[in-house]
CSV table of C-alpha atoms in Angstrom, one decimal:
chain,number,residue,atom,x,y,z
A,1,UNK,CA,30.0,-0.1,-31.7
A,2,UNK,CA,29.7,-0.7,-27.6
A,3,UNK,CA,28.7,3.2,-28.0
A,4,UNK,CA,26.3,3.0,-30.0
A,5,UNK,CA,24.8,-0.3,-28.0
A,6,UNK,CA,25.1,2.1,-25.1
A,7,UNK,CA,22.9,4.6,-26.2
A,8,UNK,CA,20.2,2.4,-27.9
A,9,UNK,CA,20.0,1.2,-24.4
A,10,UNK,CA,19.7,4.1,-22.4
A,11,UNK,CA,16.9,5.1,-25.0
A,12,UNK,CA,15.0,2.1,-24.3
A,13,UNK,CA,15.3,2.6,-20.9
A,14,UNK,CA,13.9,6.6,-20.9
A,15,UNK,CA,11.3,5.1,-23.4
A,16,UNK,CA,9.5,2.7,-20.6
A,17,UNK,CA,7.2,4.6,-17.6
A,18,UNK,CA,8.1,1.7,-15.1
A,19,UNK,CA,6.3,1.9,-11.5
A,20,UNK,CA,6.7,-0.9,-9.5
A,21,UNK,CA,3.2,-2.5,-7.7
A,22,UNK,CA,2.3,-4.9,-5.3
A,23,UNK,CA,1.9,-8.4,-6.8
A,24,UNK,CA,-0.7,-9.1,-4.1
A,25,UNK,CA,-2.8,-5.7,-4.5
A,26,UNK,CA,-2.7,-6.3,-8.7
A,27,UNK,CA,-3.8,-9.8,-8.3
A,28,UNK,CA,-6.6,-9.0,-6.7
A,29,UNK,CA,-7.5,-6.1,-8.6
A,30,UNK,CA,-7.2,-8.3,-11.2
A,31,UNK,CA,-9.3,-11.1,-10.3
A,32,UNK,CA,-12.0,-8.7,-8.6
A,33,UNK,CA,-11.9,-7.0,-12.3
A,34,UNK,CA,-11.9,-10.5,-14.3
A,35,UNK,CA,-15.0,-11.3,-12.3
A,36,UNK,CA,-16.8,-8.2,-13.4
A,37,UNK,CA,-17.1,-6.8,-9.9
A,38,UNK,CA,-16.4,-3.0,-10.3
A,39,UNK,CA,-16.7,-2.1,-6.6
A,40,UNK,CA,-15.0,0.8,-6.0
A,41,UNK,CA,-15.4,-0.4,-1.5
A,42,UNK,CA,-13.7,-3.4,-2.5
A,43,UNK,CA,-10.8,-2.0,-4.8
A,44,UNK,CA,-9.9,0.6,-2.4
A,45,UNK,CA,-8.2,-1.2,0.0
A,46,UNK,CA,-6.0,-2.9,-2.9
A,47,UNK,CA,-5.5,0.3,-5.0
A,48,UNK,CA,-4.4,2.1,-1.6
A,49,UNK,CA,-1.1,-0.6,-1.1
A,50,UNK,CA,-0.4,0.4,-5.4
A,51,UNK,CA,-1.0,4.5,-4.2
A,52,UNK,CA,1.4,4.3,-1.4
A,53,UNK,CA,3.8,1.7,-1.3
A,54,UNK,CA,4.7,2.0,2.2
A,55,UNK,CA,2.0,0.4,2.9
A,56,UNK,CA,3.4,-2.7,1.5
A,57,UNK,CA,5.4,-4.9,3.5
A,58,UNK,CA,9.1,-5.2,2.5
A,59,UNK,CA,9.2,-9.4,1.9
A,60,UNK,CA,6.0,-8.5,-0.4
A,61,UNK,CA,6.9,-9.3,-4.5
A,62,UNK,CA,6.7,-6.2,-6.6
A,63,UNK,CA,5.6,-6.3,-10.1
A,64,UNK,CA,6.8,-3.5,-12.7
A,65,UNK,CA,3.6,-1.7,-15.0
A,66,UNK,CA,4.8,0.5,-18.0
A,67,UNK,CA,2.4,3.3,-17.3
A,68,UNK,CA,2.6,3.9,-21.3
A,69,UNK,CA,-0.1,0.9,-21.5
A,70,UNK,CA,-2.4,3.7,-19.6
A,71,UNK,CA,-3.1,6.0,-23.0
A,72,UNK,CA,-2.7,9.3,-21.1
A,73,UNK,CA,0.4,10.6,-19.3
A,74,UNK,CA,0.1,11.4,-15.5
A,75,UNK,CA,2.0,13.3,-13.2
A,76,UNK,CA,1.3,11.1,-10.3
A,77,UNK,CA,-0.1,7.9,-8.9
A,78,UNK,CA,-2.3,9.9,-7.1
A,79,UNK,CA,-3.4,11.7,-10.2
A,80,UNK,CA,-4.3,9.0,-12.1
A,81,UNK,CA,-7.3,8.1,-9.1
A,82,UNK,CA,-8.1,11.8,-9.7
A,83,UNK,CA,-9.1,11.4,-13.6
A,84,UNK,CA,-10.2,7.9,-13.8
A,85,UNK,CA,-11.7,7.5,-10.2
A,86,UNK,CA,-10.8,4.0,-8.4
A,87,UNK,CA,-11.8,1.9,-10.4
A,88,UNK,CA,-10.4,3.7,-13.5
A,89,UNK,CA,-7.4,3.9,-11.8
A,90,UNK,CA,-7.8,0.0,-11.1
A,91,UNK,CA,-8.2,-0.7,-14.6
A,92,UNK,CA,-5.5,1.2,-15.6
A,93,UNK,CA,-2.8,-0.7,-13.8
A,94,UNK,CA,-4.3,-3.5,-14.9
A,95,UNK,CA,-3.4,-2.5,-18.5
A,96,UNK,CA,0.1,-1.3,-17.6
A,97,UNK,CA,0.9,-4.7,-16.5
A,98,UNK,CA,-0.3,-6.1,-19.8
A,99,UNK,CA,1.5,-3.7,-21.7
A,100,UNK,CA,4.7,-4.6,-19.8
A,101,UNK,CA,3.8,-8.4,-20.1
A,102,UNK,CA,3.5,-7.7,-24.2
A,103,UNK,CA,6.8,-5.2,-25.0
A,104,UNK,CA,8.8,-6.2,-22.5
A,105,UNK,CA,11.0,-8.4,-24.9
A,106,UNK,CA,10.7,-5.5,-27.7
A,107,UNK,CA,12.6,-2.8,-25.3
């Protein structure tokens, strides 16, 4: 039985796309978003601490996104800004983190 527990969990685990964020950068992207203001000048500087997380300071909070929430698989961060543009991108992590938010109990 623990075996088979053991698996189901590793499968759950392979099943979720998890990349960790910035709390700070999401929030903001969020709020800019929730406000309607699709500025790409003011979303770069937030979607540049989620494309390289160097930038981000090591006492900052980091939030996972399941990347499945984004409808489309990508190779990279960086590829997703490529496709959808920056405020695509934006949007996209935006709906990660609700999609982690609503299956995170089911996995």
């Amino acid at each position: 039985m623990a075996a088979e527990d053991e698996v189901g969990s590793e499968e759950a685990i392979e099943a979720q796309d998890l990349y960790y964020v910035s709390k700070s950068a999401l929030e903001g992207i969020q709020s800019l978003l929730k406000e309607g203001k699709k500025d790409e000048a003011a979303l770069k500087p937030l979607m540049d601490k989620i494309i390289d997380p160097t930038n981000v300071p090591d006492e900052e909070m980091m939030l996972p996104v399941d990347m499945r929430g984004v409808g489309q698989d990508f190779e990279s961060v960086e590829d997703i800004v490529e496709a959808l543009g920056v405020v695509g991108a934006a949007e996209a992590f935006v709906k990660a983190r609700e999609y982690f938010d609503a299956n995170k109990e089911a996995e």
